[in-house]
Amino acid sequence: MDSMQTDQQPMLPVPHATTPFWRTELHELDDHRSTADLPPECDILIIGGGYAGIAAAYHLLVGDETEAEAEAVAGKKVVLLEARQACSGATGRNGLLNFVSFTPELTRHSGGHVRPSVYPRLPHYIEEYGLEAAEQLAQFELDHVNAFANLVEKEGIECDFELTRSFDIYTDPEQAAVAKANYLRLKEAGVAKSTIDDLEWTDADRAEEISGVKGCVGCFTFTAASVWPYKLFLSLLKLTIQKGLNLQTHTPATAISPGPSRSGLWTASTPRGPISAKQIIFATNGYTASLLPEYTGKIVPCRGICSRITCPPSSHPPKLDKTYCLRLPHGSHDYLIPRNDGSIIVGGARSAFFPDPSQWYNTVDDSTLIEPAAHYFDSYMQEHFVGWEESGARVQQVWTGIMGYSADGLPSVGAVPGRQGCFVAAGFEGHGMPLVWLAMKGVVGMLGGMGFEETGVPGMFRTTKERLESERDDLRVKV
C-alpha cells in the first residue's frame, strides 16, 4: 500500500452543523490554534479533536504514564488537527443513540453517559468470542466509571460529573422475558461478580412504579455516570496544551500519503498546507474511511438525533434521579438524562426514521435535522412518564451528529495493518463514553512499543487484516 489517496471526494465534517445543547457555553479553546502557521512536521500527529483525540493527547502528555511510556514521548512534538471547532463532532453533541443494531439485545447508548452496557450483549459475545473475552470487555466498560470519577477528581474539572444509577426499560413482555432469562443464565454461567452483581432486576408487578415509565413490564438498574462531555474534554484539552500540545482547529486532513521511501514519515494534506509525522493516530470515528480507504464499508458514518426538553418554572412533575434507556414499541431505543438544571436530554427516535436509510446511513451531514424525527420528542415526557401529563414539558433544542458504525459491531483499535506508524481508534457505534478513554491509553502505549495484549484493550477490538478483508456486514443496509 503505497498511498492512501483515492479518487473519491473525502467525506469530511460539514460546516454550519446544528447547535447541540452541550456547545451552548463555549470554551476559550473552541477555535484555538497554538501557532498561526501549521507546523510542517511533528513527531506524533493526532487527527480528530473529539473524545478520542483529546484522550490520546492527554495520555501522551499529561496522564499517569509508566517511566518507560514517559520516556518514549519525552521531548516529542505532538500536533492535533481538528476539521471544525474543538469537540464539535459527536463528542460535543454527545447524545446519540445506537440505532443501527438489528437486535434489541445489542442496543447501545451514549448522551453524556458513562454507561456500561454489558449484560445485554454478554450472551452474544460469549457465544462468538468465549467467556474470557466477553468478561474482559465487560470489565473494560465497567472500569471507565471509576476511571472518569478519578480523572475528574484528580484534575478538579467542573463538568457536571455525577455517579448515578441507570434504568434499562422494557415495554415489550417478550423482550423483558428474554432479558431476564439472559441475566439468570449469565449468573448460572459463572460470569464474574464484578460484572453481574451490580445489576438489579424488577419484574412487571412493580416495574412501572419503580421506573416511572408508562407500560414498563421489566427493568434493570445498574451503576453509571453522567457528564457534560464538552466541558470535560475542553478542560482536558487545556491541560494538554499547557504540556506542549499544538492544537490546530479548522484544519481538516484531506488525505494521507507516505513520505519518501524509507523515511518512515507520513504526510497529511490540509487546506493550510501539508504536515509530516513519524506516527499518526486516527481519532476520526465516522470519518475514518476518508483517510484510510481500506475501512470503507467497515466503519460507516451514520447520523443520529437528540433533544433537550425543559419544563416551565411553575411545573413540578415527578423528579427523575436516574438515567434511562427506553426500549419502546416499533423499534425505538431512546435514552434520557435528567440534568441538575431541571432539563432533560432525550435522544434516539429510531422508529421515526430507521426504515429510510437515506436519512441516516453513510452520511456526514449534521447541518440538518433528520426530518421524519424532527418532532419525535415534542410530547415525549407526557407520553412516556407517569405524572408528566400536565408538566408543560417542551423541546428547547434538537440537533444531529455523526457516529461511526462498524460492519462487525466492534470498534477498530490498534496499529493499522500495512501502515507502519499509523494507529486507529474508531467505530464506537454511539457507545464511546465507556470505551474510548482506556482504548486511547492503550493506543498511546502501542506508540511506545507496547504489545496489544499488554494494553488491556479487549482483544476483539484489535484492527486486523482479517477484519478488513472479511465480508461480514452486520449493518445489512439496503439503500
Coordinates of C-alpha atoms in Angstrom, one line a residue:
M1 CA 0.0 0.0 0.0
D2 CA 2.0 3.0 -1.3
S3 CA -0.7 5.6 -1.0
M4 CA -3.9 6.5 0.8
Q5 CA -5.1 8.8 -2.0
T6 CA -8.5 7.9 -3.5
D7 CA -10.4 9.3 -6.4
Q8 CA -13.4 9.8 -4.2
Q9 CA -14.2 13.2 -2.6
P10 CA -13.4 12.7 1.1
M11 CA -16.4 12.7 3.5
L12 CA -15.3 15.4 5.9
P13 CA -17.2 17.2 8.6
V14 CA -19.6 19.7 7.1
P15 CA -19.7 23.4 8.0
H16 CA -22.7 25.0 9.9
A17 CA -23.6 22.0 12.0
T18 CA -26.7 22.1 14.1
T19 CA -26.1 23.5 17.5
P20 CA -26.3 21.0 20.4
F21 CA -27.0 22.0 24.0
W22 CA -23.6 20.8 25.0
R23 CA -22.0 23.5 22.9
T24 CA -24.0 26.4 24.2
E25 CA -21.3 27.5 26.7
L26 CA -18.2 27.7 24.5
H27 CA -14.7 27.3 25.9
E28 CA -11.8 29.8 25.1
L29 CA -10.1 27.0 23.2
D30 CA -13.0 26.3 20.9
D31 CA -11.4 27.9 17.8
H32 CA -7.8 27.8 19.1
R33 CA -4.7 27.5 17.1
S34 CA -1.5 27.1 19.1
T35 CA 0.6 28.6 16.3
A36 CA -0.5 30.9 13.5
D37 CA 1.0 28.6 10.9
L38 CA 0.6 24.9 10.6
P39 CA 3.9 23.2 11.6
P40 CA 5.5 21.5 8.6
E41 CA 6.3 18.4 10.7
C42 CA 5.9 16.8 14.1
D43 CA 6.7 13.5 15.8
I44 CA 3.1 12.4 16.6
L45 CA 0.1 13.7 14.6
I46 CA -3.4 13.2 16.1
I47 CA -6.3 13.6 13.6
G48 CA -9.6 14.4 15.3
G49 CA -10.3 16.8 18.1
G50 CA -13.1 14.9 19.9
Y51 CA -13.1 12.5 22.8
A52 CA -10.6 10.0 21.2
G53 CA -8.1 12.7 20.0
I54 CA -8.1 14.6 23.3
A55 CA -7.8 11.4 25.3
A56 CA -4.8 10.4 23.2
A57 CA -3.2 13.8 23.7
Y58 CA -3.9 13.6 27.5
H59 CA -2.4 10.2 27.8
L60 CA 0.6 11.3 25.8
L61 CA 1.4 14.5 27.6
V62 CA -0.3 14.6 31.0
G63 CA -1.5 11.1 32.1
D64 CA 0.0 8.7 34.6
E65 CA 2.4 7.0 32.2
T66 CA 4.9 4.4 33.3
E67 CA 8.5 5.6 33.3
A68 CA 9.1 3.8 30.0
E69 CA 6.0 5.4 28.4
A70 CA 7.0 8.9 29.7
E71 CA 10.5 8.4 28.2
A72 CA 9.0 7.3 24.9
V73 CA 7.2 10.6 24.4
A74 CA 9.6 12.9 26.2
G75 CA 10.5 15.9 24.0
K76 CA 8.3 14.8 21.1
K77 CA 6.3 17.4 19.2
V78 CA 2.6 16.5 19.2
V79 CA 0.1 18.2 16.9
L80 CA -3.7 17.7 16.9
L81 CA -5.7 18.6 13.8
E82 CA -9.5 19.2 14.0
A83 CA -11.6 19.9 11.0
R84 CA -14.0 22.3 12.7
Q85 CA -14.0 23.6 16.3
A86 CA -12.6 21.6 19.2
C87 CA -15.1 18.9 20.3
S88 CA -17.6 19.8 17.6
G89 CA -18.3 16.3 16.4
A90 CA -20.1 13.5 18.2
T91 CA -18.4 14.3 21.5
G92 CA -19.6 17.8 21.6
R93 CA -23.1 16.8 20.6
N94 CA -23.0 13.6 22.6
G95 CA -26.4 12.2 23.0
L96 CA -26.7 10.0 20.0
L97 CA -28.1 6.5 20.3
N98 CA -27.1 3.3 18.6
F99 CA -30.0 2.9 16.2
V100 CA -28.2 0.5 13.9
S101 CA -28.2 -2.7 16.0
F102 CA -30.8 -5.0 14.5
T103 CA -31.5 -6.9 17.7
P104 CA -32.8 -5.1 20.8
E105 CA -30.3 -7.0 23.0
L106 CA -27.4 -5.2 21.3
T107 CA -28.6 -1.7 21.6
R108 CA -26.1 0.9 22.8
H109 CA -26.5 4.4 24.0
S110 CA -24.5 7.4 25.0
G111 CA -25.5 11.0 25.5
G112 CA -23.2 12.3 28.2
H113 CA -23.5 8.8 29.6
V114 CA -20.5 6.9 31.0
R115 CA -22.9 4.0 30.9
P116 CA -21.5 0.5 30.8
S117 CA -23.9 -1.6 28.7
V118 CA -22.5 -5.1 29.0
Y119 CA -25.2 -7.5 30.2
P120 CA -27.5 -7.3 27.1
R121 CA -24.6 -8.2 24.8
L122 CA -22.7 -10.7 27.0
P123 CA -24.6 -13.8 25.8
H124 CA -23.8 -12.8 22.2
Y125 CA -20.1 -12.2 22.9
I126 CA -19.8 -15.3 25.0
E127 CA -21.2 -17.4 22.1
E128 CA -18.9 -15.7 19.5
Y129 CA -15.7 -15.0 21.4
G130 CA -15.8 -17.1 24.6
L131 CA -16.4 -16.3 28.2
E132 CA -13.0 -15.0 29.0
A133 CA -13.1 -12.4 26.1
A134 CA -16.6 -11.4 26.9
E135 CA -15.7 -10.8 30.6
Q136 CA -12.6 -8.8 29.6
L137 CA -14.9 -6.5 27.5
A138 CA -17.4 -6.2 30.4
Q139 CA -14.7 -5.3 32.9
F140 CA -13.2 -2.8 30.4
E141 CA -16.5 -0.9 30.2
L142 CA -17.1 -1.1 34.0
D143 CA -13.6 0.3 34.6
H144 CA -14.5 3.5 32.8
V145 CA -16.9 4.7 35.5
N146 CA -14.1 4.7 38.2
A147 CA -11.6 6.0 35.6
F148 CA -13.7 9.1 34.9
A149 CA -14.5 9.6 38.6
N150 CA -10.8 9.5 39.5
L151 CA -9.9 11.7 36.5
V152 CA -12.4 14.5 37.3
E153 CA -11.3 14.5 41.0
K154 CA -7.6 14.4 40.2
E155 CA -7.8 17.3 37.7
G156 CA -10.5 19.3 39.6
I157 CA -12.7 19.6 36.5
E158 CA -16.2 21.2 36.7
C159 CA -18.2 19.2 34.2
D160 CA -21.4 18.2 36.0
F161 CA -20.0 14.7 36.6
E162 CA -22.3 12.6 38.7
L163 CA -22.3 9.0 39.7
T164 CA -25.8 7.6 39.4
R165 CA -27.9 4.6 38.6
S166 CA -29.3 3.9 35.2
F167 CA -32.6 2.2 34.2
D168 CA -32.9 -0.1 31.2
I169 CA -36.6 -0.2 30.5
Y170 CA -38.5 -2.9 28.7
T171 CA -42.1 -2.3 27.4
D172 CA -42.5 -5.5 25.5
P173 CA -43.2 -8.6 27.6
E174 CA -41.4 -10.9 25.3
Q175 CA -38.2 -8.8 25.3
A176 CA -38.4 -8.4 29.0
A177 CA -38.6 -12.2 29.4
V178 CA -35.6 -12.7 27.2
A179 CA -33.6 -10.1 29.1
K180 CA -34.4 -11.6 32.5
A181 CA -33.6 -15.2 31.2
N182 CA -30.3 -14.0 29.8
Y183 CA -29.5 -12.4 33.1
L184 CA -30.2 -15.5 35.0
R185 CA -28.3 -17.6 32.5
L186 CA -25.2 -15.4 32.9
K187 CA -25.3 -15.8 36.7
E188 CA -25.5 -19.6 36.3
A189 CA -22.6 -19.5 33.8
G190 CA -20.4 -18.0 36.5
V191 CA -19.8 -14.6 34.9
A192 CA -17.6 -12.5 37.2
K193 CA -19.3 -11.0 40.2
S194 CA -17.9 -7.5 39.3
T195 CA -19.9 -7.8 36.0
I196 CA -23.2 -9.2 37.2
D197 CA -23.7 -8.3 40.9
D198 CA -24.4 -4.6 40.2
L199 CA -27.5 -5.5 38.2
E200 CA -30.9 -5.3 39.8
W201 CA -34.0 -6.6 38.0
T202 CA -37.6 -5.5 38.7
D203 CA -40.5 -7.6 37.5
A204 CA -43.7 -6.4 35.9
D205 CA -45.7 -6.1 39.1
R206 CA -43.5 -3.2 40.3
A207 CA -41.6 -2.1 37.2
E208 CA -43.8 0.9 36.2
E209 CA -44.0 2.1 39.8
I210 CA -40.2 1.8 40.3
S211 CA -39.2 3.3 37.0
G212 CA -42.0 5.9 36.4
V213 CA -42.3 4.8 32.8
K214 CA -45.7 4.0 31.4
G215 CA -46.1 0.5 30.2
C216 CA -42.8 -0.7 31.7
V217 CA -43.0 -4.5 32.2
G218 CA -39.5 -5.1 33.5
C219 CA -36.3 -3.1 34.1
F220 CA -32.7 -3.3 35.2
T221 CA -30.8 -0.7 37.2
F222 CA -27.0 -0.5 37.4
T223 CA -24.2 1.9 38.2
A224 CA -23.4 4.6 35.6
A225 CA -22.3 8.2 35.4
S226 CA -23.3 11.3 33.6
V227 CA -21.2 14.3 32.5
W228 CA -21.2 17.4 30.4
P229 CA -18.8 16.0 27.7
Y230 CA -17.8 19.2 26.1
K231 CA -16.8 20.8 29.4
L232 CA -14.9 17.7 30.4
F233 CA -12.8 17.3 27.2
L234 CA -12.1 21.0 26.7
S235 CA -10.7 21.1 30.2
L236 CA -8.5 18.1 29.4
L237 CA -7.5 19.8 26.1
K238 CA -6.4 22.9 28.1
L239 CA -4.2 20.7 30.3
T240 CA -2.6 19.1 27.2
I241 CA -1.9 22.5 25.6
Q242 CA -0.2 23.6 28.8
K243 CA 2.0 20.5 28.4
G244 CA 3.0 21.3 24.9
L245 CA 0.2 20.1 22.5
N246 CA -0.1 22.1 19.3
L247 CA -3.8 22.4 18.6
Q248 CA -4.9 23.4 15.1
T249 CA -8.7 23.8 14.7
H250 CA -10.4 24.4 11.4
T251 CA -7.7 22.3 9.7
P252 CA -9.2 19.2 8.1
A253 CA -6.9 16.4 7.0
T254 CA -8.0 15.7 3.4
A255 CA -5.6 12.9 2.5
I256 CA -2.7 10.9 3.9
S257 CA 0.3 9.8 1.9
P258 CA 3.7 8.1 2.7
G259 CA 6.8 10.2 2.6
P260 CA 10.0 9.5 0.6
S261 CA 11.0 5.8 0.5
R262 CA 12.4 4.6 3.8
S263 CA 11.9 7.9 5.5
G264 CA 9.3 6.5 7.9
L265 CA 7.2 9.6 7.5
W266 CA 3.6 10.2 6.6
T267 CA 2.2 13.4 5.2
A268 CA -1.2 14.8 5.9
S269 CA -2.6 17.2 3.3
T270 CA -4.7 20.1 4.6
P271 CA -6.1 23.3 3.1
R272 CA -3.4 25.1 5.0
G273 CA -0.6 23.0 3.7
P274 CA 1.0 19.6 4.5
I275 CA 2.3 18.3 7.8
S276 CA 4.6 15.3 8.1
A277 CA 4.8 13.0 11.1
K278 CA 6.5 9.8 12.1
Q279 CA 3.4 8.5 13.8
I280 CA -0.3 9.2 13.2
I281 CA -3.3 8.5 15.5
F282 CA -6.6 8.4 13.5
A283 CA -9.2 9.5 16.1
T284 CA -11.6 10.1 13.3
N285 CA -14.5 7.7 14.1
G286 CA -17.2 8.0 11.4
Y287 CA -14.8 9.9 9.1
T288 CA -12.1 7.2 9.2
A289 CA -12.6 5.8 5.7
S290 CA -12.0 9.2 4.1
L291 CA -8.3 8.9 5.1
L292 CA -8.0 5.2 5.4
P293 CA -9.9 3.8 2.4
E294 CA -9.4 0.2 3.5
Y295 CA -12.0 1.0 6.2
T296 CA -14.7 1.8 3.6
G297 CA -17.7 -0.2 4.5
K298 CA -16.0 -1.3 7.7
I299 CA -16.6 2.0 9.5
V300 CA -19.6 3.8 8.2
P301 CA -20.7 7.4 9.1
C302 CA -24.3 7.4 10.4
R303 CA -26.5 10.2 11.7
G304 CA -28.4 10.4 14.9
I305 CA -30.7 12.9 16.6
C306 CA -31.1 14.3 20.1
S307 CA -33.1 16.9 22.0
R308 CA -33.2 19.0 25.2
I309 CA -36.5 19.2 26.9
T310 CA -37.5 21.8 29.6
C311 CA -40.5 22.5 31.9
P312 CA -41.9 25.9 32.8
P313 CA -40.8 27.1 36.3
S314 CA -44.3 26.7 37.7
S315 CA -44.3 23.0 36.8
H316 CA -43.3 20.3 39.3
P317 CA -43.5 16.9 37.7
P318 CA -42.1 13.8 39.5
K319 CA -38.3 14.1 39.9
L320 CA -36.2 11.8 37.9
D321 CA -33.0 10.8 39.7
K322 CA -31.6 8.1 37.3
T323 CA -30.7 8.0 33.6
Y324 CA -32.6 5.8 31.2
C325 CA -32.7 3.7 28.1
L326 CA -36.3 3.1 27.0
R327 CA -37.0 0.2 24.7
L328 CA -40.3 1.2 23.2
P329 CA -42.7 -0.2 20.6
H330 CA -41.9 -0.1 16.9
G331 CA -38.2 -0.4 17.4
S332 CA -37.3 2.8 19.2
H333 CA -34.5 2.6 21.8
D334 CA -34.3 6.0 23.4
Y335 CA -32.1 7.3 26.1
L336 CA -32.7 10.0 28.7
I337 CA -30.5 12.0 31.0
P338 CA -32.1 14.3 33.7
R339 CA -29.9 17.3 34.5
N340 CA -29.5 19.3 37.6
D341 CA -30.9 22.4 35.9
G342 CA -34.2 20.6 35.5
S343 CA -33.8 20.0 31.8
I344 CA -33.7 16.5 30.2
I345 CA -31.6 15.2 27.3
V346 CA -33.5 12.7 25.2
G347 CA -32.2 11.1 22.0
G348 CA -32.9 8.1 19.8
A349 CA -36.1 8.3 17.8
R350 CA -35.1 5.3 15.7
S351 CA -38.7 4.3 14.9
A352 CA -39.3 7.6 13.1
F353 CA -36.5 7.3 10.5
F354 CA -34.8 4.0 10.6
P355 CA -36.8 2.5 7.7
D356 CA -35.4 5.1 5.3
P357 CA -31.6 4.6 5.2
S358 CA -31.2 7.8 3.2
Q359 CA -32.0 9.7 6.3
W360 CA -29.1 8.4 8.4
Y361 CA -26.8 5.8 6.7
N362 CA -23.4 6.7 5.2
T363 CA -23.9 10.5 5.6
V364 CA -21.7 13.1 7.3
D365 CA -24.4 15.9 7.2
D366 CA -25.1 17.1 10.7
S367 CA -26.1 20.5 9.5
T368 CA -29.7 19.5 9.1
L369 CA -32.2 17.6 11.2
I370 CA -33.5 14.1 10.4
E371 CA -36.8 15.4 9.1
P372 CA -39.0 12.4 10.0
A373 CA -37.8 12.6 13.6
A374 CA -37.8 16.4 13.9
H375 CA -40.9 16.4 16.1
Y376 CA -40.5 13.0 17.7
F377 CA -39.6 14.5 21.1
D378 CA -42.4 17.2 21.2
S379 CA -44.6 15.4 23.8
Y380 CA -42.1 12.7 24.8
M381 CA -42.3 13.2 28.5
Q382 CA -46.1 13.4 28.6
E383 CA -46.4 10.2 26.6
H384 CA -44.0 8.0 28.4
F385 CA -43.6 9.2 32.0
V386 CA -46.1 8.8 34.8
G387 CA -47.2 12.2 36.3
W388 CA -45.8 14.3 33.5
E389 CA -49.1 14.6 31.6
E390 CA -49.6 18.3 32.7
S391 CA -46.0 19.2 33.1
G392 CA -45.8 21.5 30.1
A393 CA -42.6 19.9 29.1
R394 CA -41.4 21.0 25.7
V395 CA -38.5 20.8 23.3
Q396 CA -35.9 23.6 23.5
Q397 CA -33.3 22.3 21.1
V398 CA -33.0 19.5 18.6
W399 CA -29.7 18.6 16.8
T400 CA -28.0 15.9 14.9
G401 CA -24.5 14.3 14.9
I402 CA -22.4 11.8 13.1
M403 CA -21.3 8.5 14.6
G404 CA -19.1 5.7 13.3
Y405 CA -20.7 2.2 12.9
S406 CA -18.8 -1.0 12.3
A407 CA -19.6 -3.8 9.9
D408 CA -18.9 -6.4 12.6
G409 CA -20.3 -4.4 15.5
L410 CA -16.9 -3.8 17.2
P411 CA -14.5 -0.8 17.4
S412 CA -11.3 -0.9 15.5
V413 CA -8.3 -0.2 17.7
G414 CA -4.6 -0.5 17.2
A415 CA -1.9 -0.5 14.5
V416 CA -3.4 -0.1 11.1
P417 CA -2.5 -3.2 9.0
G418 CA 0.1 -2.4 6.4
R419 CA 0.6 1.2 7.6
Q420 CA 3.7 1.3 9.8
G421 CA 3.5 4.1 12.3
C422 CA -0.3 4.6 11.9
F423 CA -2.8 3.8 14.7
V424 CA -6.6 4.0 14.8
A425 CA -9.3 4.0 17.4
A426 CA -12.7 4.4 15.7
G427 CA -16.1 2.8 15.1
F428 CA -17.5 3.1 18.6
E429 CA -21.2 2.9 17.4
G430 CA -22.5 5.7 19.7
H431 CA -21.2 3.9 22.7
G432 CA -17.8 5.5 23.1
M433 CA -18.0 7.0 26.5
P434 CA -17.3 3.7 28.4
L435 CA -14.8 2.5 25.8
V436 CA -12.6 5.3 24.4
W437 CA -10.7 6.6 27.4
L438 CA -8.9 3.3 28.2
A439 CA -8.7 2.3 24.5
M440 CA -6.7 5.5 23.8
K441 CA -4.5 4.8 26.8
G442 CA -3.8 1.5 25.1
V443 CA -3.0 3.1 21.7
V444 CA -0.6 5.5 23.4
G445 CA 1.1 2.5 24.9
M446 CA 1.4 0.9 21.5
L447 CA 3.1 4.0 20.1
G448 CA 5.7 3.5 22.7
G449 CA 6.2 -0.1 21.6
M450 CA 3.8 -1.9 23.9
G451 CA 2.2 -5.1 22.5
F452 CA -1.5 -5.0 22.0
E453 CA -2.0 -7.8 24.6
E454 CA -0.2 -5.7 27.2
T455 CA -2.6 -2.7 26.9
G456 CA -5.7 -4.2 28.5
V457 CA -7.8 -3.3 25.4
P458 CA -10.2 -6.1 24.6
G459 CA -8.7 -8.4 22.0
M460 CA -11.9 -8.4 20.0
F461 CA -11.3 -4.7 19.3
R462 CA -8.0 -5.2 17.6
T463 CA -8.0 -4.0 14.0
T464 CA -6.6 -6.7 11.7
K465 CA -6.2 -7.6 8.1
E466 CA -8.7 -10.3 8.6
R467 CA -11.3 -7.9 9.8
L468 CA -10.7 -5.6 6.9
E469 CA -10.9 -8.4 4.4
S470 CA -14.0 -10.0 6.0
E471 CA -17.3 -10.0 4.0
R472 CA -19.2 -9.7 7.3
D473 CA -21.7 -6.8 7.3
D474 CA -23.9 -6.7 10.3
L475 CA -25.4 -3.3 9.2
R476 CA -27.0 -5.1 6.2
V477 CA -28.4 -1.8 4.9
K478 CA -30.2 -1.7 1.5
V479 CA -30.2 1.9 0.4

